[in-house]
């Protein structure tokens, strides 16, 4: 039985379903919700990302707070608490790195905007292939 579950979340419906699944299927596990904000993209470039760092980081923290508030609400409906973490970088890479500290990962099959999916590839597939622990995908 898994005692520590990592649930990567964005603001998508599938991410919320993944959290619900993790809470329901692992009633005794510690759940950590991870929100990863990507770095510079091919469209924006690293220089622009650095130039806007303060603005981008503040906006990222606001977005993460919204995701975490939603996650806490889902957990509260089930009488549960959870931990939250914000990270910056390539979502798949960060999730795989963090997964090593958990017994399992539970995540939605996709999320984010269409353009994010086209440029970053399928994060869930990358995590599934590279994770050092079992991954459950929810759709």
Coordinates of N, CA, C and O in Angstrom, one line a residue:
X1 N 0.9 -1.2 0.0 CA 0.0 0.0 0.0 C 0.9 1.2 0.0 O 1.8 1.3 0.8
X2 N 0.6 2.2 -0.9 CA 1.4 3.4 -1.0 C 1.1 4.3 0.2 O -0.1 4.5 0.5
X3 N 2.1 4.9 0.8 CA 1.9 5.8 1.9 C 2.1 7.2 1.5 O 1.7 8.1 2.2
X4 N 2.8 7.5 0.4 CA 3.1 8.9 0.0 C 2.8 9.0 -1.5 O 3.4 8.3 -2.3
X5 N 1.8 9.8 -1.9 CA 1.3 9.9 -3.3 C 1.6 11.4 -3.8 O 1.2 12.3 -3.1
X6 N 2.2 11.5 -5.0 CA 2.4 12.8 -5.6 C 1.3 13.0 -6.7 O 1.1 12.1 -7.5
X7 N 0.6 14.1 -6.6 CA -0.4 14.4 -7.6 C 0.0 15.7 -8.2 O -0.3 16.8 -7.7
X8 N 0.6 15.7 -9.5 CA 0.8 16.9 -10.2 C -0.5 17.5 -10.7 O -1.4 16.8 -11.2
X9 N -0.7 18.8 -10.5 CA -1.9 19.5 -10.8 C -1.7 20.8 -11.6 O -0.8 21.5 -11.2
X10 N -2.6 21.0 -12.5 CA -2.7 22.3 -13.1 C -4.2 22.7 -12.9 O -4.8 22.1 -11.9
X11 N -4.8 23.6 -13.6 CA -6.2 24.0 -13.3 C -7.2 23.2 -14.2 O -8.3 23.6 -14.4
X12 N -6.8 22.0 -14.7 CA -7.6 21.3 -15.6 C -8.6 20.3 -14.8 O -8.3 20.0 -13.7
X13 N -9.7 20.0 -15.5 CA -10.6 19.1 -14.9 C -10.0 17.7 -14.7 O -10.3 17.0 -13.6
X14 N -9.1 17.2 -15.6 CA -8.5 15.9 -15.4 C -7.6 15.9 -14.2 O -7.5 14.9 -13.5
X15 N -6.9 17.0 -13.9 CA -6.1 17.1 -12.7 C -6.9 16.9 -11.5 O -6.5 16.2 -10.5
X16 N -8.1 17.6 -11.5 CA -9.0 17.5 -10.3 C -9.5 16.1 -10.1 O -9.5 15.5 -9.0
X17 N -9.8 15.4 -11.2 CA -10.2 14.0 -11.2 C -9.1 13.1 -10.7 O -9.4 12.1 -9.9
X18 N -7.9 13.4 -11.1 CA -6.7 12.6 -10.6 C -6.6 12.8 -9.1 O -6.3 11.8 -8.3
X19 N -6.8 14.0 -8.6 CA -6.7 14.2 -7.1 C -7.8 13.4 -6.4 O -7.6 12.8 -5.4
X20 N -9.0 13.5 -6.9 CA -10.1 12.8 -6.3 C -9.8 11.3 -6.3 O -10.1 10.6 -5.3
X21 N -9.3 10.8 -7.4 CA -8.9 9.3 -7.4 C -7.9 9.0 -6.4 O -8.0 8.0 -5.7
X22 N -6.8 9.8 -6.3 CA -5.8 9.6 -5.3 C -6.4 9.6 -3.9 O -6.0 8.7 -3.0
X23 N -7.2 10.5 -3.6 CA -7.8 10.6 -2.2 C -8.7 9.4 -1.9 O -8.7 8.9 -0.8
X24 N -9.5 9.0 -2.9 CA -10.4 7.9 -2.7 C -9.8 6.6 -2.7 O -10.1 5.7 -1.9
X25 N -8.8 6.4 -3.5 CA -8.1 5.1 -3.6 C -7.0 4.9 -2.6 O -6.6 3.7 -2.3
X26 N -6.5 5.9 -2.0 CA -5.4 5.9 -1.0 C -5.8 6.6 0.2 O -5.3 7.7 0.5
X27 N -6.8 6.1 1.0 CA -7.4 6.9 2.1 C -6.4 7.1 3.2 O -6.6 8.1 4.0
X28 N -5.4 6.3 3.4 CA -4.4 6.5 4.5 C -3.1 7.2 4.0 O -2.2 7.4 4.8
X29 N -3.0 7.5 2.8 CA -1.7 8.0 2.2 C -1.6 9.5 2.4 O -2.6 10.2 2.5
X30 N -0.4 10.0 2.6 CA -0.1 11.4 2.5 C -0.1 11.8 1.1 O 0.6 11.2 0.2
X31 N -0.9 12.9 0.8 CA -1.0 13.4 -0.6 C -0.3 14.7 -0.7 O -0.5 15.6 0.1
X32 N 0.5 14.8 -1.7 CA 1.2 16.1 -2.0 C 0.8 16.5 -3.4 O 1.0 15.8 -4.4
X33 N 0.2 17.7 -3.5 CA -0.1 18.3 -4.8 C 1.0 19.2 -5.3 O 1.5 20.0 -4.5
X34 N 1.5 18.9 -6.5 CA 2.6 19.6 -7.1 C 2.2 20.4 -8.3 O 1.6 19.8 -9.2
X35 N 2.4 21.7 -8.3 CA 2.1 22.6 -9.4 C 3.4 23.0 -10.0 O 4.2 23.6 -9.3
X36 N 3.7 22.7 -11.3 CA 4.9 23.0 -11.9 C 4.7 24.1 -12.9 O 3.8 24.0 -13.8
X37 N 5.5 25.2 -12.9 CA 5.4 26.3 -13.8 C 6.6 26.2 -14.7 O 7.7 26.1 -14.2
X38 N 6.4 26.1 -16.0 CA 7.4 25.9 -17.0 C 8.3 27.1 -17.1 O 7.9 28.2 -16.8
X39 N 9.5 26.9 -17.7 CA 10.4 28.0 -17.9 C 10.2 28.7 -19.2 O 9.0 28.6 -19.8
X40 N 11.2 29.3 -19.8 CA 11.0 30.0 -21.1 C 10.6 28.9 -22.2 O 11.1 27.8 -22.1
X41 N 9.8 29.4 -23.1 CA 9.3 28.5 -24.2 C 10.0 28.8 -25.5 O 10.6 29.9 -25.6
X42 N 9.8 28.0 -26.5 CA 10.4 28.3 -27.8 C 9.8 29.6 -28.4 O 10.4 30.3 -29.1
X43 N 8.5 29.9 -28.0 CA 7.9 31.1 -28.5 C 8.4 32.4 -27.7 O 8.5 33.4 -28.3
X44 N 8.7 32.2 -26.4 CA 9.0 33.4 -25.6 C 10.5 33.6 -25.6 O 11.0 34.7 -25.6
X45 N 11.3 32.5 -25.4 CA 12.7 32.6 -25.3 C 13.2 32.9 -23.9 O 12.5 33.5 -23.1
X46 N 14.4 32.4 -23.6 CA 14.9 32.5 -22.3 C 15.2 33.9 -21.9 O 14.9 34.3 -20.7
X47 N 15.6 34.8 -22.8 CA 15.9 36.2 -22.4 C 14.7 36.9 -22.0 O 14.7 37.6 -21.0
X48 N 13.6 36.7 -22.7 CA 12.3 37.4 -22.3 C 11.9 36.8 -21.0 O 11.3 37.6 -20.1
X49 N 12.0 35.5 -20.7 CA 11.6 34.9 -19.5 C 12.4 35.6 -18.3 O 11.8 35.9 -17.3
X50 N 13.7 35.8 -18.5 CA 14.5 36.4 -17.4 C 14.1 37.8 -17.2 O 14.0 38.3 -16.1
X51 N 13.9 38.5 -18.3 CA 13.5 40.0 -18.2 C 12.2 40.1 -17.4 O 12.0 41.1 -16.8
X52 N 11.3 39.2 -17.5 CA 10.0 39.3 -16.9 C 9.9 38.5 -15.6 O 8.9 38.2 -15.1
X53 N 11.1 38.0 -15.1 CA 11.1 37.1 -14.0 C 10.2 37.4 -12.8 O 9.5 36.6 -12.3
X54 N 10.3 38.7 -12.3 CA 9.5 39.0 -11.1 C 8.0 39.0 -11.4 O 7.3 38.4 -10.7
X55 N 7.7 39.5 -12.6 CA 6.3 39.5 -13.0 C 5.8 38.0 -13.2 O 4.7 37.7 -12.8
X56 N 6.6 37.2 -13.9 CA 6.2 35.8 -14.2 C 6.1 35.0 -12.9 O 5.2 34.3 -12.7
X57 N 7.1 35.2 -12.0 CA 7.1 34.4 -10.7 C 5.8 34.8 -9.9 O 5.2 33.9 -9.3
X58 N 5.5 36.1 -9.8 CA 4.3 36.5 -9.1 C 3.0 35.9 -9.7 O 2.2 35.5 -9.0
X59 N 3.0 36.0 -11.0 CA 1.8 35.4 -11.7 C 1.7 33.9 -11.5 O 0.6 33.4 -11.3
X60 N 2.9 33.3 -11.5 CA 2.9 31.8 -11.3 C 2.4 31.5 -9.9 O 1.7 30.5 -9.7
X61 N 2.8 32.2 -8.9 CA 2.4 32.0 -7.5 C 0.9 32.2 -7.4 O 0.3 31.4 -6.7
X62 N 0.4 33.2 -8.0 CA -1.1 33.4 -8.0 C -1.8 32.3 -8.6 O -2.8 31.8 -8.1
X63 N -1.3 31.8 -9.8 CA -2.0 30.7 -10.4 C -1.9 29.4 -9.5 O -2.9 28.7 -9.4
X64 N -0.7 29.2 -8.9 CA -0.5 28.0 -8.0 C -1.5 28.1 -6.9 O -2.1 27.1 -6.4
X65 N -1.7 29.3 -6.3 CA -2.6 29.5 -5.2 C -4.0 29.1 -5.5 O -4.7 28.5 -4.7
X66 N -4.4 29.4 -6.8 CA -5.7 29.0 -7.2 C -5.8 27.5 -7.3 O -6.9 26.9 -6.9
X67 N -4.8 26.9 -7.9 CA -4.8 25.4 -8.0 C -4.8 24.8 -6.6 O -5.6 23.8 -6.4
X68 N -4.0 25.3 -5.7 CA -3.9 24.7 -4.4 C -5.2 24.9 -3.6 O -5.7 24.1 -2.8
X69 N -5.9 26.1 -3.8 CA -7.2 26.3 -3.1 C -8.2 25.3 -3.6 O -9.0 24.7 -2.8
X70 N -8.2 25.0 -4.9 CA -9.1 24.0 -5.5 C -8.8 22.7 -4.9 O -9.7 21.9 -4.5
X71 N -7.5 22.3 -4.8 CA -7.1 21.0 -4.3 C -7.5 20.8 -2.9 O -8.0 19.8 -2.5
X72 N -7.3 21.9 -2.1 CA -7.7 21.8 -0.7 C -9.2 21.6 -0.5 O -9.7 20.9 0.4
X73 N -10.0 22.3 -1.4 CA -11.4 22.1 -1.4 C -11.8 20.7 -1.7 O -12.7 20.1 -1.0
X74 N -11.2 20.1 -2.6 CA -11.5 18.7 -3.0 C -11.1 17.8 -1.8 O -11.9 16.8 -1.5
X75 N -10.0 18.0 -1.2 CA -9.6 17.2 0.0 C -10.5 17.4 1.2 O -10.9 16.4 1.8
X76 N -10.9 18.6 1.4 CA -11.8 18.9 2.5 C -13.2 18.2 2.4 O -13.7 17.8 3.4
X77 N -13.7 18.1 1.1 CA -14.9 17.4 0.9 C -14.8 16.0 1.4 O -15.8 15.3 1.7
X78 N -13.6 15.4 1.4 CA -13.4 14.0 1.8 C -12.8 14.0 3.3 O -12.4 12.9 3.7
X79 N -12.8 15.1 3.9 CA -12.3 15.1 5.3 C -10.8 14.9 5.4 O -10.3 14.3 6.3
X80 N -10.1 15.3 4.3 CA -8.6 15.0 4.2 C -7.9 16.3 4.1 O -8.4 17.4 3.8
X81 N -6.6 16.2 4.4 CA -5.7 17.4 4.2 C -4.6 16.9 3.3 O -4.4 15.7 3.0
X82 N -3.9 17.9 2.7 CA -2.8 17.6 1.8 C -1.7 18.6 1.9 O -1.9 19.7 2.4
X83 N -0.6 18.3 1.3 CA 0.5 19.2 1.2 C 0.6 19.8 -0.2 O 0.1 19.1 -1.1
X84 N 1.1 21.0 -0.3 CA 1.2 21.6 -1.6 C 2.7 22.0 -1.9 O 3.4 22.4 -0.9
X85 N 3.1 22.0 -3.1 CA 4.4 22.4 -3.5 C 4.3 23.1 -4.9 O 3.7 22.6 -5.8
X86 N 5.1 24.2 -5.0 CA 5.2 24.9 -6.3 C 6.7 24.7 -6.7 O 7.6 24.8 -5.9
X87 N 6.8 24.4 -8.0 CA 8.2 24.2 -8.6 C 8.2 24.9 -9.9 O 7.2 25.1 -10.6
X88 N 9.4 25.2 -10.4 CA 9.6 25.9 -11.7 C 10.5 25.0 -12.5 O 11.5 24.4 -12.0
X89 N 10.2 24.9 -13.8 CA 11.1 24.1 -14.7 C 10.2 23.3 -15.7 O 9.0 23.6 -15.8
X90 N 10.8 22.4 -16.4 CA 10.1 21.5 -17.3 C 9.2 20.6 -16.5 O 9.7 19.8 -15.6
X91 N 7.9 20.7 -16.7 CA 6.9 19.9 -15.9 C 7.3 18.4 -15.8 O 7.4 17.9 -14.7
X92 N 7.5 17.8 -16.9 CA 7.8 16.3 -16.9 C 9.1 16.0 -16.1 O 9.1 15.1 -15.3
X93 N 10.1 16.8 -16.3 CA 11.4 16.6 -15.7 C 11.2 16.8 -14.1 O 11.7 16.0 -13.4
X94 N 10.6 17.9 -13.8 CA 10.4 18.1 -12.3 C 9.5 17.0 -11.7 O 9.9 16.6 -10.6
X95 N 8.5 16.6 -12.3 CA 7.6 15.6 -11.8 C 8.4 14.3 -11.6 O 8.3 13.6 -10.5
X96 N 9.2 13.9 -12.6 CA 9.9 12.6 -12.5 C 11.0 12.8 -11.4 O 11.2 11.8 -10.6
X97 N 11.6 13.9 -11.3 CA 12.6 14.1 -10.2 C 12.0 14.0 -8.8 O 12.5 13.3 -7.9
X98 N 10.8 14.6 -8.6 CA 10.1 14.6 -7.4 C 9.5 13.2 -7.1 O 9.4 12.8 -5.9
X99 N 9.1 12.5 -8.1 CA 8.5 11.2 -7.9 C 9.4 10.2 -7.1 O 8.8 9.4 -6.4
X100 N 10.7 10.4 -7.2 CA 11.6 9.5 -6.5 C 11.4 9.5 -5.0 O 11.7 8.6 -4.3
X101 N 10.8 10.6 -4.5 CA 10.5 10.7 -3.0 C 9.2 10.2 -2.6 O 8.8 10.3 -1.4
X102 N 8.4 9.6 -3.5 CA 7.1 9.1 -3.3 C 6.9 7.7 -3.6 O 7.8 7.1 -4.3
X103 N 5.8 7.1 -3.2 CA 5.5 5.7 -3.6 C 4.8 5.5 -4.9 O 4.9 4.5 -5.5
X104 N 4.1 6.6 -5.3 CA 3.4 6.5 -6.6 C 3.0 8.0 -7.0 O 3.0 8.9 -6.2
X105 N 2.7 8.1 -8.3 CA 2.2 9.3 -8.9 C 0.8 9.1 -9.5 O 0.6 8.0 -10.1
X106 N -0.1 10.0 -9.2 CA -1.4 9.9 -9.8 C -1.6 11.2 -10.5 O -1.5 12.3 -9.9
X107 N -1.9 11.2 -11.8 CA -2.0 12.4 -12.6 C -3.0 12.3 -13.7 O -3.3 11.1 -14.2
X108 N -3.6 13.4 -14.2 CA -4.5 13.4 -15.4 C -3.7 13.1 -16.6 O -2.5 13.3 -16.7
X109 N -4.4 12.6 -17.6 CA -3.7 12.2 -18.9 C -3.2 13.4 -19.7 O -2.3 13.3 -20.4
X110 N -3.9 14.5 -19.5 CA -3.4 15.8 -20.1 C -4.1 16.9 -19.4 O -5.0 16.8 -18.6
X111 N -3.6 18.1 -19.7 CA -4.1 19.3 -19.1 C -3.5 20.5 -19.7 O -2.8 20.4 -20.7
X112 N -3.8 21.7 -19.2 CA -3.2 22.9 -19.8 C -3.9 23.3 -21.1 O -4.8 22.6 -21.5
X113 N -3.3 24.3 -21.7 CA -3.9 24.8 -23.0 C -3.4 23.9 -24.1 O -2.4 23.2 -24.0
X114 N -4.0 24.0 -25.3 CA -3.6 23.3 -26.5 C -2.2 23.7 -26.9 O -1.4 22.8 -27.2
X115 N -1.9 25.0 -26.8 CA -0.5 25.4 -27.2 C 0.5 24.9 -26.3 O 1.6 24.5 -26.7
X116 N 0.2 24.8 -25.0 CA 1.2 24.2 -24.0 C 1.4 22.7 -24.4 O 2.5 22.2 -24.3
X117 N 0.3 22.0 -24.7 CA 0.5 20.6 -25.0 C 1.3 20.4 -26.3 O 2.1 19.5 -26.4
X118 N 1.1 21.3 -27.3 CA 1.8 21.1 -28.6 C 3.3 21.4 -28.4 O 4.1 20.7 -29.0
X119 N 3.6 22.4 -27.6 CA 5.0 22.8 -27.5 C 5.8 21.9 -26.4 O 6.9 21.6 -26.6
X120 N 5.1 21.5 -25.4 CA 5.8 20.7 -24.4 C 5.7 19.2 -24.6 O 6.3 18.5 -23.9
X121 N 4.8 18.8 -25.5 CA 4.6 17.3 -25.6 C 3.7 16.8 -24.6 O 3.1 17.6 -23.8
X122 N 3.5 15.6 -24.5 CA 2.6 15.0 -23.5 C 3.3 14.7 -22.2 O 4.0 13.7 -22.1
X123 N 3.1 15.6 -21.2 CA 3.8 15.4 -20.0 C 3.4 14.1 -19.3 O 4.3 13.4 -18.8
X124 N 2.2 13.7 -19.3 CA 1.8 12.4 -18.7 C 2.6 11.3 -19.3 O 3.0 10.4 -18.6
X125 N 2.7 11.3 -20.6 CA 3.4 10.2 -21.3 C 4.9 10.2 -20.9 O 5.5 9.1 -20.6
X126 N 5.5 11.3 -20.8 CA 6.9 11.4 -20.4 C 7.1 10.9 -19.0 O 8.0 10.2 -18.7
X127 N 6.2 11.3 -18.1 CA 6.3 10.9 -16.7 C 6.1 9.4 -16.6 O 6.8 8.7 -15.9
X128 N 5.1 8.9 -17.3 CA 4.8 7.4 -17.3 C 6.0 6.6 -17.7 O 6.3 5.6 -17.1
X129 N 6.7 7.1 -18.7 CA 7.9 6.3 -19.3 C 9.1 6.5 -18.4 O 9.9 5.6 -18.4
X130 N 9.3 7.6 -17.7 CA 10.5 7.8 -17.0 C 10.4 7.8 -15.4 O 11.5 7.8 -14.8
X131 N 9.2 7.7 -14.9 CA 9.1 7.7 -13.4 C 9.7 6.5 -12.8 O 9.6 5.4 -13.2
X132 N 10.4 6.7 -11.6 CA 11.0 5.6 -10.9 C 10.0 4.9 -10.0 O 10.3 3.9 -9.4
X133 N 8.7 5.4 -10.0 CA 7.7 4.8 -9.2 C 6.5 4.6 -10.1 O 6.3 5.2 -11.1
X134 N 5.5 3.7 -9.6 CA 4.3 3.5 -10.4 C 3.5 4.8 -10.7 O 3.5 5.7 -9.8
X135 N 2.9 4.9 -11.9 CA 2.1 6.1 -12.3 C 0.7 5.6 -12.6 O 0.6 4.7 -13.5
X136 N -0.2 6.2 -12.0 CA -1.6 6.0 -12.4 C -2.1 7.2 -13.2 O -2.0 8.4 -12.7
X137 N -2.6 7.0 -14.4 CA -3.2 8.2 -15.1 C -4.7 8.1 -15.1 O -5.3 7.0 -15.2
X138 N -5.3 9.3 -15.0 CA -6.8 9.4 -14.9 C -7.3 10.2 -16.1 O -6.7 11.2 -16.4
X139 N -8.3 9.7 -16.7 CA -8.9 10.4 -17.8 C -10.4 10.4 -17.7 O -11.0 9.7 -17.0

